mmCIF file with all atom_site columns, C-alpha atoms in Angstrom:
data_model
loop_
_atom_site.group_PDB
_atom_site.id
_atom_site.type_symbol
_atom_site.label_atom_id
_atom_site.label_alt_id
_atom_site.label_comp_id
_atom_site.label_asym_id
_atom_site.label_entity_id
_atom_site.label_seq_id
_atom_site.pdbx_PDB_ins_code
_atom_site.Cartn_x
_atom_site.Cartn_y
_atom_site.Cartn_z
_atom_site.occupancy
_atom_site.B_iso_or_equiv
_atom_site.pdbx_formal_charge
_atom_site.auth_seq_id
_atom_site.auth_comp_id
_atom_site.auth_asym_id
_atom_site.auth_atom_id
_atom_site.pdbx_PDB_model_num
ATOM 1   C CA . UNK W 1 1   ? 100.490 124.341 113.054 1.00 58.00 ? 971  UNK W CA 1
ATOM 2   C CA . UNK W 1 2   ? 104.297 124.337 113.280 1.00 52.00 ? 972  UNK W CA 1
ATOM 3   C CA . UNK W 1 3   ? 104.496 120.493 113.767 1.00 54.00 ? 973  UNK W CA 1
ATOM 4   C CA . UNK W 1 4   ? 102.405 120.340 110.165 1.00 48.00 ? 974  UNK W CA 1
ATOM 5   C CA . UNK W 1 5   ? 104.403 122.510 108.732 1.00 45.00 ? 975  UNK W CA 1
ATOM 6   C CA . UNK W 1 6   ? 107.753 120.866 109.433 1.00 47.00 ? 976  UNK W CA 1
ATOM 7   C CA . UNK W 1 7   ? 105.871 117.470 108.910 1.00 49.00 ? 977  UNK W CA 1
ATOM 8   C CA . UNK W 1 8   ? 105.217 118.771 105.142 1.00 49.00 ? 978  UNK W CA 1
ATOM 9   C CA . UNK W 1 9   ? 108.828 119.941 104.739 1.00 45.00 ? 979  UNK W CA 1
ATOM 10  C CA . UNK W 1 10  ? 109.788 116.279 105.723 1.00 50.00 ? 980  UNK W CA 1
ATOM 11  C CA . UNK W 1 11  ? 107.044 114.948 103.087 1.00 50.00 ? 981  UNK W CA 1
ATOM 12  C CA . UNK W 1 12  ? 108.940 116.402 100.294 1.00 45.00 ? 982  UNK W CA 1
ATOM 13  C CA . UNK W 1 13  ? 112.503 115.520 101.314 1.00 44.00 ? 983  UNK W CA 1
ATOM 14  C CA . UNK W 1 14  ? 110.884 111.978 101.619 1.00 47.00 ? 984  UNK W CA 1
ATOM 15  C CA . UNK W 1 15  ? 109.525 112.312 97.789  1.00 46.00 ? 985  UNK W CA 1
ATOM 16  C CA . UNK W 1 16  ? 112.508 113.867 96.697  1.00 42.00 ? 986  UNK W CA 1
ATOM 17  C CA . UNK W 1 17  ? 114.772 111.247 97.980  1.00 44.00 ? 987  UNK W CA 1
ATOM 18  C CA . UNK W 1 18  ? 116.192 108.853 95.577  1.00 45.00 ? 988  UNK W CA 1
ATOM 19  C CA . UNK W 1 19  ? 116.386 105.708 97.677  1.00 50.00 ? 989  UNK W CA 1
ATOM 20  C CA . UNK W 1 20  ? 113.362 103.924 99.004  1.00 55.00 ? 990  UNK W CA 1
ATOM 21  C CA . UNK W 1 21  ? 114.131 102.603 102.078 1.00 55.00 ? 991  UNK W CA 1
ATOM 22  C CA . UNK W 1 22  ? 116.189 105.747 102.671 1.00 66.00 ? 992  UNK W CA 1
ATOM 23  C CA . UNK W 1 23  ? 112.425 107.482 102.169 1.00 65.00 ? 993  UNK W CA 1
ATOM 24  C CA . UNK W 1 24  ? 111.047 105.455 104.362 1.00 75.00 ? 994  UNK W CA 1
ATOM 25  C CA . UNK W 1 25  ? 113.996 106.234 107.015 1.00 81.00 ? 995  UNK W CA 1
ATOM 26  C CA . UNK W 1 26  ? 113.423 109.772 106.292 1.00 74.00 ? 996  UNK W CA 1
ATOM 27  C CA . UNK W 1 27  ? 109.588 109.563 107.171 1.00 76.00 ? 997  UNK W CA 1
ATOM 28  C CA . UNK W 1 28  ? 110.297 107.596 110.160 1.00 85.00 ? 998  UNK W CA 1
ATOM 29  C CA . UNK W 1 29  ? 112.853 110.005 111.298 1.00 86.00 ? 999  UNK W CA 1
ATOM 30  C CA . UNK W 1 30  ? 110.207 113.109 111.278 1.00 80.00 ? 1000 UNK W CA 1
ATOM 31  C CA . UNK W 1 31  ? 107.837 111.237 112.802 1.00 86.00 ? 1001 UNK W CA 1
ATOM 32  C CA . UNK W 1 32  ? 110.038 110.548 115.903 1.00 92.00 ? 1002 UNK W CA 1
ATOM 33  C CA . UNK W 1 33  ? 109.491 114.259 117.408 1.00 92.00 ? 1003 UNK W CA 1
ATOM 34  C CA . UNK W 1 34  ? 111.397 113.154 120.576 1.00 94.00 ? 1004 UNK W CA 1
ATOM 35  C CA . UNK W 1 35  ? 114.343 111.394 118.880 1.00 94.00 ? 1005 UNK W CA 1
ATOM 36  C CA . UNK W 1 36  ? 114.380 108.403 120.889 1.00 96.00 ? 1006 UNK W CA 1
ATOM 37  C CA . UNK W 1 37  ? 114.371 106.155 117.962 1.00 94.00 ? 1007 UNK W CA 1
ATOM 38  C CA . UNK W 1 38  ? 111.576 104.809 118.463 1.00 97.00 ? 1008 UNK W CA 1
ATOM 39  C CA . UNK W 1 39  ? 107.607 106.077 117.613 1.00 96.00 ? 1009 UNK W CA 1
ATOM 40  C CA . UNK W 1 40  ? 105.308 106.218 120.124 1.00 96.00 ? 1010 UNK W CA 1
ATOM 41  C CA . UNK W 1 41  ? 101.160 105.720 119.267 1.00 95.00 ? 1011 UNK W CA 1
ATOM 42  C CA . UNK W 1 42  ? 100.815 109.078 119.172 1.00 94.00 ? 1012 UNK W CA 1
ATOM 43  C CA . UNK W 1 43  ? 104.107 110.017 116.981 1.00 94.00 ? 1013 UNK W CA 1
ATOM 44  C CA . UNK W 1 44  ? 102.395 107.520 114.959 1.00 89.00 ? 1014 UNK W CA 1
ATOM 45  C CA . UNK W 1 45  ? 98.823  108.254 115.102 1.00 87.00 ? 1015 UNK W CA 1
ATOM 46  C CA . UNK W 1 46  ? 100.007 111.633 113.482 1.00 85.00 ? 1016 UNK W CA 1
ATOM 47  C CA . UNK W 1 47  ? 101.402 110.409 110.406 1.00 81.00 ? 1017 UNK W CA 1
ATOM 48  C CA . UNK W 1 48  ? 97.756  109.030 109.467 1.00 76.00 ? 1018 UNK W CA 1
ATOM 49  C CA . UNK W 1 49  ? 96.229  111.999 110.883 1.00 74.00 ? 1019 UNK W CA 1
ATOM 50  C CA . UNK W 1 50  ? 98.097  114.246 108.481 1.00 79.00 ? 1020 UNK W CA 1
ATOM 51  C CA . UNK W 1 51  ? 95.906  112.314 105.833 1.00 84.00 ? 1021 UNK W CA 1
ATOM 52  C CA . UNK W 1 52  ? 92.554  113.887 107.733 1.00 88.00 ? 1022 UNK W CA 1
ATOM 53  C CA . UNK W 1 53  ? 92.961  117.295 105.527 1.00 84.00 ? 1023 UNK W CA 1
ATOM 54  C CA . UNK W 1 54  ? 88.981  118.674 106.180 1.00 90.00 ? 1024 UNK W CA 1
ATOM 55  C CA . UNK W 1 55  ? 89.961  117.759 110.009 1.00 90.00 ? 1025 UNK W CA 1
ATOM 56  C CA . UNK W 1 56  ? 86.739  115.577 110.996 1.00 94.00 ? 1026 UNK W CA 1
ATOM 57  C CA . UNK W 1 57  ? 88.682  113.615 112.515 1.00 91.00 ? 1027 UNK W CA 1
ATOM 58  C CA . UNK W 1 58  ? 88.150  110.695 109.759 1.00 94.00 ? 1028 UNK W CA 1
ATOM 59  C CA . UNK W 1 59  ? 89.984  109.419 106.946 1.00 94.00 ? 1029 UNK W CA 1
ATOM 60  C CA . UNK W 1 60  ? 88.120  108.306 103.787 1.00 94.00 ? 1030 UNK W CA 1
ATOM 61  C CA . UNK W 1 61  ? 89.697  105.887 101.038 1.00 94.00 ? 1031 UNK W CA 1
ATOM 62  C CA . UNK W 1 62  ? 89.173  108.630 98.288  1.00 93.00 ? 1032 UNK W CA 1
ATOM 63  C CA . UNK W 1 63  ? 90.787  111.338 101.293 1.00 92.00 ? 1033 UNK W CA 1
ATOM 64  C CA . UNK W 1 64  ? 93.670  109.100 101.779 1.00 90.00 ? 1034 UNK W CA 1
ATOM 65  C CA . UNK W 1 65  ? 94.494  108.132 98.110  1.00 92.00 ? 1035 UNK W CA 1
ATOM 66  C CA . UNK W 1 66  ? 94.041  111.662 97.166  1.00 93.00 ? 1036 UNK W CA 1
ATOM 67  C CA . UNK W 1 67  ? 97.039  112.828 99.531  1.00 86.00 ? 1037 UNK W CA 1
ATOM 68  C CA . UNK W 1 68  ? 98.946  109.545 99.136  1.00 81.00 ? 1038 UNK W CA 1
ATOM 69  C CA . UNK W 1 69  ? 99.224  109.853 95.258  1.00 86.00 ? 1039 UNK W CA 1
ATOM 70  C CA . UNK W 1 70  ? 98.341  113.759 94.737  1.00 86.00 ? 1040 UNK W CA 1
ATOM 71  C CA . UNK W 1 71  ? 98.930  115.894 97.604  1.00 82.00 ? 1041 UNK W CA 1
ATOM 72  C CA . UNK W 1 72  ? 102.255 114.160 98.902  1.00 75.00 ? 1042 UNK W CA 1
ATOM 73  C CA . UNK W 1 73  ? 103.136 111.798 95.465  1.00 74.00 ? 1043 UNK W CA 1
ATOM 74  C CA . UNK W 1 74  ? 104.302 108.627 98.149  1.00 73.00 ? 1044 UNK W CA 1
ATOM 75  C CA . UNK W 1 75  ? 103.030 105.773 95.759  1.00 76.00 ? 1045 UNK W CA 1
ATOM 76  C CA . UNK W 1 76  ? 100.103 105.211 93.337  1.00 84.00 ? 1046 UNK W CA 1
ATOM 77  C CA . UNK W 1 77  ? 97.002  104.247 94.137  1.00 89.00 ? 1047 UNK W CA 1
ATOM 78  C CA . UNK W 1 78  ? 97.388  100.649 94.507  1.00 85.00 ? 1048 UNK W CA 1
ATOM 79  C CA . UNK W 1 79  ? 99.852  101.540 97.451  1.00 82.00 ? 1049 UNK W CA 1
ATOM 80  C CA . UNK W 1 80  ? 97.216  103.909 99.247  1.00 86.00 ? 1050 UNK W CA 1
ATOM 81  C CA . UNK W 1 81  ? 94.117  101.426 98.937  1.00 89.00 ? 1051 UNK W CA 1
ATOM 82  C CA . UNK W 1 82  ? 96.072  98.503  100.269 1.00 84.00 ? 1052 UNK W CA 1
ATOM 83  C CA . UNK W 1 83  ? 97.704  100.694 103.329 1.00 82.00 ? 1053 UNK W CA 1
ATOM 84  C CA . UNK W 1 84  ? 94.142  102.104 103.741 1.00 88.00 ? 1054 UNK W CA 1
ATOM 85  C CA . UNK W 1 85  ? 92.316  98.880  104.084 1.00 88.00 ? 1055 UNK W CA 1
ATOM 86  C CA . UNK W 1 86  ? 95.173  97.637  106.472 1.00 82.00 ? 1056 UNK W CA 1
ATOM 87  C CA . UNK W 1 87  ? 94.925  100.797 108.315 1.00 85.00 ? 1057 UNK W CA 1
ATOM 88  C CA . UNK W 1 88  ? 91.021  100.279 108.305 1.00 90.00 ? 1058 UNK W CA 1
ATOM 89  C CA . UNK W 1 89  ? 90.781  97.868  110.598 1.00 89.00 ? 1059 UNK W CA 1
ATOM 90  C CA . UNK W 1 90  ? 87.273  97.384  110.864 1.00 91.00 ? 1060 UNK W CA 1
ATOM 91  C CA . UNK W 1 91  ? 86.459  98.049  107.533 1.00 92.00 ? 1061 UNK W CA 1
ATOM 92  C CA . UNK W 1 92  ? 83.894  100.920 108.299 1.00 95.00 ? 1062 UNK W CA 1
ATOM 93  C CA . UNK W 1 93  ? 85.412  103.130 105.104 1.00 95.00 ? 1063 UNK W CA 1
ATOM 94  C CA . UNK W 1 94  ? 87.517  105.288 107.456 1.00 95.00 ? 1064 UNK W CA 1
ATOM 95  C CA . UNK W 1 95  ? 90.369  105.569 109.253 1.00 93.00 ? 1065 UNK W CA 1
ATOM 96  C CA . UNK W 1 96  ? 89.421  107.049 112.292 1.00 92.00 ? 1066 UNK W CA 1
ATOM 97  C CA . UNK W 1 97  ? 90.398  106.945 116.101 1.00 89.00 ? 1067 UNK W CA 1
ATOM 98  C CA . UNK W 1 98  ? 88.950  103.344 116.155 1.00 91.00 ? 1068 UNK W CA 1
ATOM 99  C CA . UNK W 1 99  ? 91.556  101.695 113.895 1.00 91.00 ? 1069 UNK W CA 1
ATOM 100 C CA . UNK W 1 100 ? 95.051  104.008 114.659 1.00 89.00 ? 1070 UNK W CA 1
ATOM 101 C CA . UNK W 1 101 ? 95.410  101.227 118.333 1.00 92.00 ? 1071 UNK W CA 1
ATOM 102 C CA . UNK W 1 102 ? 95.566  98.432  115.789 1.00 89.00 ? 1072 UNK W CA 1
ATOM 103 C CA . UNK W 1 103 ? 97.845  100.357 113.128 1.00 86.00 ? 1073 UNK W CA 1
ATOM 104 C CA . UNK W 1 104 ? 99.762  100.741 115.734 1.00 91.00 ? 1074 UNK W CA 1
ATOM 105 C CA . UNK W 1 105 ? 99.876  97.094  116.713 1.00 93.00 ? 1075 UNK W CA 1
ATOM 106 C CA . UNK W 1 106 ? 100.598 96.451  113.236 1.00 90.00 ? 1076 UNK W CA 1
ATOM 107 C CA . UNK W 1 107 ? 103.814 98.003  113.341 1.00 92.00 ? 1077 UNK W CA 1
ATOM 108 C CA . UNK W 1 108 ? 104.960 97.173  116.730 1.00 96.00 ? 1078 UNK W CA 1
ATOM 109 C CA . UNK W 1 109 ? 105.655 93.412  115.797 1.00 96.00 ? 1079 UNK W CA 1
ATOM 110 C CA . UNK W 1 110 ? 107.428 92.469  119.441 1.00 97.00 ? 1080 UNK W CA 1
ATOM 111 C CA . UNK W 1 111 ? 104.594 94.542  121.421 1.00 97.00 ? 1081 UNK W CA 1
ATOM 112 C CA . UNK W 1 112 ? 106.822 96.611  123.355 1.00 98.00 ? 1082 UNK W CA 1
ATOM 113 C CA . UNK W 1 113 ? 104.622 99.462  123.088 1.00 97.00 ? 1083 UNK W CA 1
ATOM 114 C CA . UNK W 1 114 ? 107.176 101.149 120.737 1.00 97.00 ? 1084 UNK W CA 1
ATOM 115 C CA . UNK W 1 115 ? 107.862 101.290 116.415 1.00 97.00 ? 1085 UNK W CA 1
ATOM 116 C CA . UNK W 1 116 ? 111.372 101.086 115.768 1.00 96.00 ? 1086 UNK W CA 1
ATOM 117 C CA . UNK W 1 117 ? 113.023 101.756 113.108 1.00 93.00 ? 1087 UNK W CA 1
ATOM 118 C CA . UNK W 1 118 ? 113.075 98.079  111.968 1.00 94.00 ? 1088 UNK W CA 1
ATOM 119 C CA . UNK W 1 119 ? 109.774 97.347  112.698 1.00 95.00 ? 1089 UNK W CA 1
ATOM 120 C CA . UNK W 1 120 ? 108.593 100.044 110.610 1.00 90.00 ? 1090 UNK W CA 1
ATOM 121 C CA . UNK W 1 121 ? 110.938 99.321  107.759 1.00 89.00 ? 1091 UNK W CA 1
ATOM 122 C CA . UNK W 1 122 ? 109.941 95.322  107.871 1.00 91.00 ? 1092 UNK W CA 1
ATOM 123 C CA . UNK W 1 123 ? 106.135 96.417  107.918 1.00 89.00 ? 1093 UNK W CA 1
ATOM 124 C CA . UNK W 1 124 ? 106.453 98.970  105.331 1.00 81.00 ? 1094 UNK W CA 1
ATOM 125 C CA . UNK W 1 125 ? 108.107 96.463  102.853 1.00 82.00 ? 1095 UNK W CA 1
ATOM 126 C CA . UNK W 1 126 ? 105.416 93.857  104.447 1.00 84.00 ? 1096 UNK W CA 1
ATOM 127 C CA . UNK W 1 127 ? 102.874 96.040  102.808 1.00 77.00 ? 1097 UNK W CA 1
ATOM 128 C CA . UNK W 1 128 ? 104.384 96.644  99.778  1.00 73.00 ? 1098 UNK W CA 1
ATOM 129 C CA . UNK W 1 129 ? 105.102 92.927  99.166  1.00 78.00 ? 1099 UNK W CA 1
ATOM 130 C CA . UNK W 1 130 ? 101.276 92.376  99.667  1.00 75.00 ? 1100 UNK W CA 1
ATOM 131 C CA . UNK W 1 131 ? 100.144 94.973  97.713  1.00 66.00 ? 1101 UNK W CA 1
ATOM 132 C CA . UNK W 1 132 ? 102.321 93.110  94.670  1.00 66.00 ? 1102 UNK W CA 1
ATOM 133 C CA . UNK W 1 133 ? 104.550 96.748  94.642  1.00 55.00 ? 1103 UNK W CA 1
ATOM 134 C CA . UNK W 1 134 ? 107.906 95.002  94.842  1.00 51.00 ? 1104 UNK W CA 1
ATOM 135 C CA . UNK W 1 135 ? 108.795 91.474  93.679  1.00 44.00 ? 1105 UNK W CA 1
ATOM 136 C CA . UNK W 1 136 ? 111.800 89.673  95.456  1.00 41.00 ? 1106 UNK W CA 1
ATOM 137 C CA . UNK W 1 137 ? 113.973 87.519  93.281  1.00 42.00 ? 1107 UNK W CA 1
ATOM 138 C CA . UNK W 1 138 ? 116.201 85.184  95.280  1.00 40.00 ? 1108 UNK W CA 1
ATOM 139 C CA . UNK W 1 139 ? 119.697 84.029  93.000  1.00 40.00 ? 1109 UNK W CA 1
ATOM 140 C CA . UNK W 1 140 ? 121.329 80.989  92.660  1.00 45.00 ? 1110 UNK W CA 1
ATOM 141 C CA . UNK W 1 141 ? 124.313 82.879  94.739  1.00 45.00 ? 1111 UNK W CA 1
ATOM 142 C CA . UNK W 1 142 ? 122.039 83.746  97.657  1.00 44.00 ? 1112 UNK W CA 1
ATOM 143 C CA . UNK W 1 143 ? 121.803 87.179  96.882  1.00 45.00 ? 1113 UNK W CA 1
ATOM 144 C CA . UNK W 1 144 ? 118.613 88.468  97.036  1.00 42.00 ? 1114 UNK W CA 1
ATOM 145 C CA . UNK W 1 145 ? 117.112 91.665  95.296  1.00 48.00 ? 1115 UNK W CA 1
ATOM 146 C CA . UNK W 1 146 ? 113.778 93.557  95.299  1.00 47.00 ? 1116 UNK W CA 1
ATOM 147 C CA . UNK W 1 147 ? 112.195 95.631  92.546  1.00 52.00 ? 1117 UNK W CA 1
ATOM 148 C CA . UNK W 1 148 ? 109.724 97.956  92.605  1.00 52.00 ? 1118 UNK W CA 1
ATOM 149 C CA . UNK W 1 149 ? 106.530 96.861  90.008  1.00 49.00 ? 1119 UNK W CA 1
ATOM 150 C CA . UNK W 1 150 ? 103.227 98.529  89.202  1.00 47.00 ? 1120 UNK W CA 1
#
C-alpha cells in the first residue's frame, strides 16, 4: 500500500513538472525502488500494474486510457491507445501478465536484462514519435528540435 502511495506522490511531481523528458526522468526515477539506475521486470511490471485499478490483474484499453488521461493526466488519449496496443502484445484487449515479458523487452533495447535510463528515455520518445505526438525538425545548421503535436 505504501509503495502505491509513494508511486502516486511521484505521478503528480511527474505531471507537475514542466519539462518532458525531465517527466519522464522523474517517472523512471520512482520506478527504480532499489536505486541502481537501472529497472528491473518487476520495477517495471509495476508501473503498468498501477494502471490495473479494480486489481484483476488485467488492464483494459478503456482502464488504461482512463488513468493515462484522467486519473494521472500523462498524455491524451492518442498517447494511451498507442502505448496500450504496444504494451498489448498479443492483441487480446488487455494488458495482462502475458504481455509485461515483452514490454519489458521493448524497453531493454541491448537485452541485458535491465531498463536504463536511456533505454527508457529512447523508447519513450520511440513511442511518442510513432504515435505522431512529437514532430522532429532537423535545420540547415544541424540542430535538431522536437515539438510536441496533437
Amino acid at each position: 500500500m505504501m509503495k502505491s502511495v509513494v508511486f502516486f506522490l511521484s505521478l503528480i511531481v511527474y505531471i507537475l513538472s514542466d519539462s518532458e523528458p525531465q517527466r519522464e526522468v522523474v517517472l523512471f526515477d520512482r520506478a527504480d525502488k532499489n536505486r541502481d539506475g537501472q529497472l528491473t521486470r518487476a520495477e517495471l511490471d509495476n508501473v503498468y500494474l498501477l494502471f490495473d485499478v479494480d486489481h484483476d490483474h488485467s488492464i483494459t484499453s478503456a482502464e488504461f486510457t482512463k488513468d493515462w488521461v484522467v486519473t494521472y493526466a500523462i498524455g491524451n488519449g492518442k498517447e494511451a491507445a498507442k502505448l496500450f496496443s504496444k504494451a498489448d502484445v498479443n492483441a487480446d484487449g488487455v494488458i495482462n501478465k502475458d504481455d509485461l515479458p515483452f514490454v519489458f523487452t521493448y524497453f531493454d533495447m541491448d537485452s541485458d536484462g535491465h531498463v536504463s535510463v536511456n533505454e527508457f528515455l529512447t523508447q519513450w520518445g520511440q513511442l511518442k514519435l510513432e504515435a505522431g505526438l512529437e514532430t522532429i525538425d532537423i535545420h540547415l545548421d544541424n540542430n535538431v528540435t522536437t515539438t510536441a503535436s496533437g
